Coordinates of N, CA and C in Angstrom, one line a residue:
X1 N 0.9 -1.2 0.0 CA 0.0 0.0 0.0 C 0.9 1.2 0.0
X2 N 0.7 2.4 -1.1 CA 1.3 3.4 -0.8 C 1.0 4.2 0.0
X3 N 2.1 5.1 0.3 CA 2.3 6.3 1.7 C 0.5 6.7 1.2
X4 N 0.6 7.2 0.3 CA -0.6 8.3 -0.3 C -2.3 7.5 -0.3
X5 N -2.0 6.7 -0.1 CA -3.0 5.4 0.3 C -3.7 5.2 1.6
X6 N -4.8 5.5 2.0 CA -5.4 4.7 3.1 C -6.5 4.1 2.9
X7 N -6.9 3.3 4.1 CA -8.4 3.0 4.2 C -9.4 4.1 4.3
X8 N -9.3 5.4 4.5 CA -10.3 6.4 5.1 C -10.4 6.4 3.5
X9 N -9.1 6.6 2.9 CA -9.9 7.1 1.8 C -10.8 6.5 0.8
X10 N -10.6 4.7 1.0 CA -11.4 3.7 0.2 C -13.0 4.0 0.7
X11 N -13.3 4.4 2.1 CA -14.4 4.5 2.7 C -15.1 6.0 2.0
X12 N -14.1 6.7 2.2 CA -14.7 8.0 1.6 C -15.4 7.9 0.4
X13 N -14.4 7.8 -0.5 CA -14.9 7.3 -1.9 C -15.7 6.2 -1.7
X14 N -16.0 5.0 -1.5 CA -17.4 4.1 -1.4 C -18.1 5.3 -0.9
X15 N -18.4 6.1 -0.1 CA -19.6 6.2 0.5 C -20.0 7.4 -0.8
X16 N -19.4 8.3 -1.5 CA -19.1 9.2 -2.1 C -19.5 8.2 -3.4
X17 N -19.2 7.1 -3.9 CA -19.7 6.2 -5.2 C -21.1 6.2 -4.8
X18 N -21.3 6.0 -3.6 CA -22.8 4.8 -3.0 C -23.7 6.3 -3.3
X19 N -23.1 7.1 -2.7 CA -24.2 8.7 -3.2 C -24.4 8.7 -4.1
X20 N -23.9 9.0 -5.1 CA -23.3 9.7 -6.7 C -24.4 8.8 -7.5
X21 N -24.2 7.5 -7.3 CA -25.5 6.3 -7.6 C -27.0 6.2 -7.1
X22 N -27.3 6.7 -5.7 CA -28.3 7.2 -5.3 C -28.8 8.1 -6.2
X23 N -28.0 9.8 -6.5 CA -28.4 10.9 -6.7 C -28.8 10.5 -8.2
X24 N -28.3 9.9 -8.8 CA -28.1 9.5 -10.4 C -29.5 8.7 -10.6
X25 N -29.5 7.8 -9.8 CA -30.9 6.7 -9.8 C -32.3 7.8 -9.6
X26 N -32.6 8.6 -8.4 CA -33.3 9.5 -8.0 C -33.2 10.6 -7.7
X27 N -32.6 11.6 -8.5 CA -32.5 12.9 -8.0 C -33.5 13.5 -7.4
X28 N -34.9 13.6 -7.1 CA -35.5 13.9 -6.4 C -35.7 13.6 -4.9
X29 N -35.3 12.0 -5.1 CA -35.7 11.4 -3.6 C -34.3 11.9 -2.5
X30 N -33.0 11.9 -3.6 CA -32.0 11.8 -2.9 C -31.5 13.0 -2.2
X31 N -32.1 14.5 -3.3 CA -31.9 15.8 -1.9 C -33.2 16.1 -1.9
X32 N -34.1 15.1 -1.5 CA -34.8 15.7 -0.5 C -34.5 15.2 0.7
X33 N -33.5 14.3 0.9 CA -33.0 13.1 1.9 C -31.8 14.2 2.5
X34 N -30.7 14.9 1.5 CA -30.1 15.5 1.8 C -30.3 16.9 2.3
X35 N -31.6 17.1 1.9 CA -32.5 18.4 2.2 C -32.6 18.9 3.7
X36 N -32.5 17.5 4.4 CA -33.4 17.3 6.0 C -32.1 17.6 6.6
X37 N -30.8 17.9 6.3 CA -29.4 18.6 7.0 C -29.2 19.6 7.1
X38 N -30.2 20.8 6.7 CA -29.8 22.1 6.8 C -31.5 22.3 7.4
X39 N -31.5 23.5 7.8 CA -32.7 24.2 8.4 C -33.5 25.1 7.7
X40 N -34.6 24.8 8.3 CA -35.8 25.4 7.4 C -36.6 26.2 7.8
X41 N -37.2 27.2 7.2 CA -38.1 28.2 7.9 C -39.3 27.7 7.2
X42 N -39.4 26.9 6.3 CA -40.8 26.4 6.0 C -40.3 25.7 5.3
X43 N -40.0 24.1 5.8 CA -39.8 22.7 5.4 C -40.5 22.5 4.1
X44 N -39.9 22.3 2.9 CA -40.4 21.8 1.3 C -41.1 20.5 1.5
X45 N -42.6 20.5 0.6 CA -43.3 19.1 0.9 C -42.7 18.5 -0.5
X46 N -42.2 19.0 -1.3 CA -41.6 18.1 -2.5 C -40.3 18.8 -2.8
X47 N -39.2 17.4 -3.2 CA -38.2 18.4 -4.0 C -37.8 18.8 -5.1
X48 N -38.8 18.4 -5.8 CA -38.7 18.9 -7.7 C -40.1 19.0 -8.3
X49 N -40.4 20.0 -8.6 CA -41.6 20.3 -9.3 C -41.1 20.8 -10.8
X50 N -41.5 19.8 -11.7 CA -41.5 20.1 -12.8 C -41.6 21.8 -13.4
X51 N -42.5 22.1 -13.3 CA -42.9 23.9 -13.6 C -42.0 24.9 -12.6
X52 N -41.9 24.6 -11.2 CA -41.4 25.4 -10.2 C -39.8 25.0 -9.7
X53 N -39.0 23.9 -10.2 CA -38.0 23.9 -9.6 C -37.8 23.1 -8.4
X54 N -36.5 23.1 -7.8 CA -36.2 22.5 -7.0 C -36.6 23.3 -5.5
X55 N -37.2 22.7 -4.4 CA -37.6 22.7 -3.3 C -38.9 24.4 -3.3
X56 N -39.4 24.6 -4.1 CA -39.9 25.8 -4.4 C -40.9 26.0 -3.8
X57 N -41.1 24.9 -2.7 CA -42.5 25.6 -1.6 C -41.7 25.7 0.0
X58 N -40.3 25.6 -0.5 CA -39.7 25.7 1.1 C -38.9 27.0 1.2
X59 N -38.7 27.4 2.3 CA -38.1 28.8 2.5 C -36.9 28.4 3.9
X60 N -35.7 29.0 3.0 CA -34.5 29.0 4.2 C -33.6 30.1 3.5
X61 N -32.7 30.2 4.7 CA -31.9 31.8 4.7 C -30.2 31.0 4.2
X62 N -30.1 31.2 3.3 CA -28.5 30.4 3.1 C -27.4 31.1 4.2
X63 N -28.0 31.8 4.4 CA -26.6 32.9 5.2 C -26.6 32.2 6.6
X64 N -27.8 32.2 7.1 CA -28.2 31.2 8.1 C -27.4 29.9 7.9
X65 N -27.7 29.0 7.3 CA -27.1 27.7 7.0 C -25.7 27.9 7.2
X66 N -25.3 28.6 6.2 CA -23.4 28.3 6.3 C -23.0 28.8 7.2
X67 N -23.6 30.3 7.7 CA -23.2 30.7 8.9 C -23.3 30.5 10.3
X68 N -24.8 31.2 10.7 CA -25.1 31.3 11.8 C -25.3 29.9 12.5
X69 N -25.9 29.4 11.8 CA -26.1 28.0 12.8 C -25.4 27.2 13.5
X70 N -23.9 27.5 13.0 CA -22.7 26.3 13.7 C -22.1 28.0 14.6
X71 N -22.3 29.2 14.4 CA -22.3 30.0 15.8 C -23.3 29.9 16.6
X72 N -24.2 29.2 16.7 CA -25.1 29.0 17.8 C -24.5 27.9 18.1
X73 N -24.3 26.9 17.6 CA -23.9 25.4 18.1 C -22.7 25.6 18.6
X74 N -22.4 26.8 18.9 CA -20.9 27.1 19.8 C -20.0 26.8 19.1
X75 N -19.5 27.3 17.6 CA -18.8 26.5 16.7 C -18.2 28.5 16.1
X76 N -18.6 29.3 17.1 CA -17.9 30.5 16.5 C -16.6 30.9 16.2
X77 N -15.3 30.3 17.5 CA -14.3 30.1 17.5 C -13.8 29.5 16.1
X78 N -14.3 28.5 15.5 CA -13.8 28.0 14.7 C -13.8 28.3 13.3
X79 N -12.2 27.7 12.8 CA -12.3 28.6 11.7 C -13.2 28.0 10.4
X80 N -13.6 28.8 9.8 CA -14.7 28.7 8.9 C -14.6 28.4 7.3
X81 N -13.1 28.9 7.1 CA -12.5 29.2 6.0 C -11.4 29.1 5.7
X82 N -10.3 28.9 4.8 CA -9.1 29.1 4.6 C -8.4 29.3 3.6
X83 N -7.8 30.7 2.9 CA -8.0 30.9 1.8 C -6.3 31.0 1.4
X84 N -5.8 30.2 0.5 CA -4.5 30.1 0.1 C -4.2 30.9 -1.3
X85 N -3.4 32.4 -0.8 CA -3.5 32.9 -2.1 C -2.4 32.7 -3.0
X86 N -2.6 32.2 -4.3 CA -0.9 32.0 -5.2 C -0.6 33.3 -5.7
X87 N -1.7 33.7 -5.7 CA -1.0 35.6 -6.2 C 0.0 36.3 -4.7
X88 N -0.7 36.0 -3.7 CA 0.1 37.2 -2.3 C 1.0 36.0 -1.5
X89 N 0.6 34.8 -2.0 CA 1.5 33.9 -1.3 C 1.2 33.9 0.5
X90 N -0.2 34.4 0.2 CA -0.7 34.5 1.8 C -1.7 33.4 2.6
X91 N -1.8 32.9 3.5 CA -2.5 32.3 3.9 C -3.1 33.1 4.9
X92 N -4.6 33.2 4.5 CA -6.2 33.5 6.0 C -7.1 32.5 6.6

């Protein structure tokens, strides 16, 4: 087995294959499954409506989602982001 090789990564990728085949077989069933991980201010009763789009009877705040919610879960300390610049050679 090479250095660059582990088991995490065979698991990652299976579970990341086992998805990709889910979403492919049922894209509707599969984020509306992935749907129920983020928060809602009015839970979607379907997630694809032919004429309307995807989750288009539900209402949520994206700013909320990526943000605020893991600072309420006491996750404010932590860093959020990391941004590696090849132009300034800077890391934030």
């Amino acid at each position: 087995m090479s250095e660059e090789h582990s088991p995490a990564q065979d698991f990652s990728t299976r579970r990341f294959d086992e998805a990709r085949k889910r979403a492919t077989a049922n894209a509707p069933a599969f984020w509306a499954v992935m749907a129920r991980a983020i928060d809602w201010f009015v839970q979607p009763q379907s997630a694809f409506d032919d004429k309307r789009g995807w989750f288009a009877d539900g209402t949520m705040n994206t700013c909320y989602n990526c943000l605020d919610r893991h600072v309420s879960a006491g996750r404010g300390t932590s860093t959020a982001l990391i941004y590696d610049s090849p132009v300034t050679d800077t890391i934030t």
